[in-house]
Amino acid sequence: MGASDFSKLPHIGEPVKRKEDYRFLTGAGQYTDDIALAAQAHAVFVRSPHAHARVRSVSTDAAKAAPGVIGVLTGADVAADKINGLPCGWLITSTNGEPMKEPPHPILALDTVRYVGDQVAMVVAETLEQARDAAELVEVDYDPLPAVVLVADAAAGSVPGAVVHDIAPDNHCYKWAIGDKAAVDAVFAGAAHIAQLDLVNNRLVPNAMEPRAAIGSYSRANDEYTLYVANQNPHVERLLMTAFVMGLPEHKVRVIAPDVGGGFGSKIFLYAEDVCLTWGARKLNRSIKWTADRSESFLTDAHGRDHVSHAEMAMDASGKFLAMRVHTDANLGAYLSTFASAVPTILYATLLAGQYATPQVYVEVDAWFTHTAPVDAYRGAGRPEATYLLERLVSRCAWQLNLSQAEIRRRNFVTSFPYQTPVALQYDVGDYGACMDKAEALADVAGFAARRADSEARGLRRGLGYSSYIEACGLAPSNIAGALGARAGLFECGEVRVHPTGSVTVFTGSHSHGQGHETTFAQVVAARLGIPVENVDIVHGDTGRVPFGMGTYGSRSISVGGAAIMKALDKIEAKAKKIAAHLMEASDADIDFAGGEFTVRGTDKKIPFAQIALTAYVPHNYPLDKLEPGLNETAFYDPTNFTFPAGTYICEVEVDPATGVVRVDRFSAVDDFGTIINPMIVEGQVHGGVAQGIGQALLENCVYDRETGQLLTGSFMDYAMPRADDFPEFKLGTVCTPCTHNPLGTKGCGEAGAIGSPPAVINAVLDALHPLGVRDLDMPASPHRVWSAIDAAATS
Ligand code: MCN
C-alpha cells in the first residue's frame, strides 16, 4: 500500500485518546521503582566528590560489617571478574587520519576518578537506609588533581596536569570534518558580504520526571539474568552489555524496560549502574534495586549540548548565500558515552545546510574530554545545536544587510526536491515557503508594528524572532550512516500476531516512554486491517517478548518502527488473501482487501478479516500443502533515507529593559511532519519540545566551577526549569508534504519543538534590543544577562 492510500484510511489523522493514559492517570503505571522482586536488596553508589583525583585506596571493611550489608563491590572486584568497561565510540571515527581516542570507561573506578559523581563502589544492603548508612563508611583515599571543565581550557591546554585520559594527553578525542574546505575558502575570498558569529550552545541537564532506575536479578536455576531498567532501547542495552562488557551469551540476559517516565535521550545509553546491578545480582546472589535520587540524576545522567562555535556566511550583493564555514568545539565530558561521538558529527554537521540552497558548506569539529559528566544525546541531539547556530547566523545576515528576517530566508530557501546538500544529506521533499506563510499568518506578523508601539509606550521593548528549522529524523538508514563513518545502522523490527478471533498483538522494537505508541501504532494496524483500535495491543520494551529492536530516539519510531509493522502487515495481507482466495474459490490475484473485508473482484463475494483469522488457525478444508497454519509475521525495516521534518517558528517577546526580564508573549509553530497519524499526540509532542526549547533559551544552564569542577547547578534550586506560567498559549499549524520513501508518509515529530524554538526566542530578544545597540546574547537569556547586555551596549 502506498503512502497516499494509507493516509486516507480510517483512524489515520484522528485524535484518538491515548490508550495508555488510563493507567498513567490512575496511578496504575508500572515504573521500574514500582517493581518489587522477592527478597530484593538495595544498592547505593559511593561517588567521587572530586572532579579529578587519583584513588590511593578504597577501604570497605567498616561498610561490610555494617548492619544489613550484603556486599560492597569496588573497581578491584570488577577487574578480578574481568568485567570490561562500557563500549564507547560506537558511532563514528576521526576524519583527520588519527584514530578517535577511545579510553576505557570502567563501571567502577579503579585508580582514577574523572568527574564529580564518578562511581567508586556499590554498597548492597537489605534496606535502602542500611545501604545509605554503610555507603558513608566506605573510606576512599583520594589524591586530588587539577581539573578542566571548559572546552576552551581543554583546547588551550591551559590547566597543567588536567589530563582526563593518558591516551589523549592533549584531551583531544577526535577531529571530524565534512564539506569541501578549499572550495568554501575560495568563495569567501570573493564574497560581497560576510556575516560572522561566535556562540555557545549551553550545557543542559535532561531532568526526566522519572529518575534512572534499575533492578538486576539472576536465576541460578536457569543461569539467566534479568535487568529491569528505565531505558529507551532495551535490545541495544542488552547487546552492548553482553557482547562488550560482560562477555555473556545474549540469550541468557533479558532486559525489560517497563513504563518509563520520560527519557529525552538520556535513557538511550548503557550506564555503569545497569552493569553493576546485573553483575552484582549473580555475585551477591540477590536481586538488587537502585533508583537514582535527584542529586545523582543531576550529577550522572548524560548531559546535553555544550558546543562552542564560530560560524561565517558568505553572501552575494543581494543576500544570496554562497558558502558557509563553521568550526565547533564539542565537550564530551569525562568519557565517551554510547552515542556521544555521533552527536556533534553525523547529527550536527550534516544539518548545517538547513533549509537553504547554500552551494558550499564546510564544517570542522574538534571534540574534547573534560572532567565533567559525559555529554550525549538530549532531545534533538546535534540538530538543535545546528539549528541554533544556523538560524542565529541567518538572522544576523538579515540585520547586516538590512533585510527582514523573513526575506533573507525566503531568498535562500530550497524550492525544488529532491535536493542534495553539500553536507551528505538528500532532502526528499518539503515546502518551506508554505510553512513560513502559515507561520506568519498565525503569528499575525502584520499586527506586530502596532504591538511594538504599544509596548514602547509602556517603556518596554518588543521583538519578533524567526527560526526555519530542518532536521533529520528516522535514525538511521544503514547506507547513509555507514557512509558517514558510523559503525552500525539503525533499522527496526516489528511482529504482528493475529489471534484466531481477529484481535491483534504487535511486538515492536520501538519503545514508548511518553510518546503514545500504544495508541498511534494501534491506529496504524487498525487502519490497515479495518478493525477497531481497541482490538490491537502494542507490546514493547522487553527483549524476552519482542524479537529485536533498536529503540526510540531520533524521532524514529513511527517512520522506522511503524514502517516495520507496515511491512509485517503486507505479509499478513498477502497470506490472508491466499486463505480468502481458497475459501471463495477464486484466484489470489482477484482478491481485494479494504475496510476489513476480502472481496473477489467483479463479484459480490466477501469474507470479513476475523473469519480469515479463524480459518488460519482452524485449517480444516485448508490446503496445508500450500499454506502453513497461523497468521503471524515479522519484518525488519531499514530506511533508505532519513525523514526531514521542517518548519518555521516565530516567537514574539516583550523585554523590560529596566530589569532584563523577557516574557514570551506569542509563540507560533508551523511544522511539516508529513502524514500525521494522531494530531492530538503530535500537538503534545510539539508543546513539550517547544517548552524544552524555551527552557534552554531563557532559563536552563548547567554550570561547573571552572577550577574545582564542582557542579554548581546540581539541584532545582540552582537549575531553573520552565513552568507553565513561563509560556503563552502556543499557536500550532501544519503543512503536509508526505515523506516519499516510507510507506506511511510520516516524518518524525518528537524533537522538532526543541530544535526550532531556541533560535526563535533569542532572535526575538535580539530584535527587541536591536535599537538599544545589543547585537549578541548567549543562552539562557536570563534577566541578569539581558540587563548586562543592555548596560554594556549603553556604555560602549
Ligand atoms: N506521530 C504521528 N504522526 C507523525 C509523527 C509522529 O502521529 N507524522 C506520533 C507517533 O506515532 C508517536 C509520536 O507522535 O506516537 C512521536 O513519534 P516520533 O516523532 O516517531 O518520535 P518517537 O516516538 O521516536 O519518540 C522519540 C522522540 C525523542 S527523540 C525524544 S528525545 C522525546 C520525544 O520523542 N522524548 C520524549 N518525545 C518525548 N515525549 C515524552 N513524553 N517523553 C520523552 O522522553
mmCIF file of C-alpha atoms in Angstrom, residues 85-89 99-106 114 164-168 171-174 332-337 369:
data_model
loop_
_atom_site.group_PDB
_atom_site.id
_atom_site.type_symbol
_atom_site.label_atom_id
_atom_site.label_comp_id
_atom_site.label_asym_id
_atom_site.label_seq_id
_atom_site.Cartn_x
_atom_site.Cartn_y
_atom_site.Cartn_z
ATOM 1 C CA GLY A 85 34.484 -1.020 30.573
ATOM 2 C CA LEU A 86 31.457 0.445 28.798
ATOM 3 C CA PRO A 87 31.713 0.457 24.999
ATOM 4 C CA CYS A 88 32.262 3.886 23.545
ATOM 5 C CA GLY A 89 32.696 5.483 20.189
ATOM 6 C CA PRO A 99 42.001 7.423 15.145
ATOM 7 C CA MET A 100 39.393 8.627 17.614
ATOM 8 C CA LYS A 101 40.673 8.122 21.170
ATOM 9 C CA GLU A 102 38.517 5.530 22.889
ATOM 10 C CA PRO A 103 39.565 5.425 26.533
ATOM 11 C CA PRO A 104 38.224 2.702 28.820
ATOM 12 C CA HIS A 105 35.133 3.605 30.853
ATOM 13 C CA PRO A 106 35.264 1.347 33.938
ATOM 14 C CA ARG A 114 37.274 11.789 36.326
ATOM 15 C CA VAL A 164 41.453 13.276 31.565
ATOM 16 C CA HIS A 165 42.890 10.151 29.903
ATOM 17 C CA ASP A 166 46.502 9.226 29.348
ATOM 18 C CA ILE A 167 45.773 8.086 25.783
ATOM 19 C CA ALA A 168 44.746 11.687 24.967
ATOM 20 C CA ASN A 171 42.422 15.963 25.932
ATOM 21 C CA HIS A 172 41.563 15.867 22.210
ATOM 22 C CA CYS A 173 39.285 12.956 21.324
ATOM 23 C CA TYR A 174 38.763 13.415 17.587
ATOM 24 C CA LEU A 332 32.334 15.191 25.522
ATOM 25 C CA GLY A 333 32.771 15.168 29.292
ATOM 26 C CA ALA A 334 34.932 12.598 31.047
ATOM 27 C CA TYR A 335 34.094 9.525 28.960
ATOM 28 C CA LEU A 336 32.704 8.759 25.532
ATOM 29 C CA SER A 337 29.086 7.829 26.181
ATOM 30 C CA PHE A 369 37.461 15.365 27.061
#
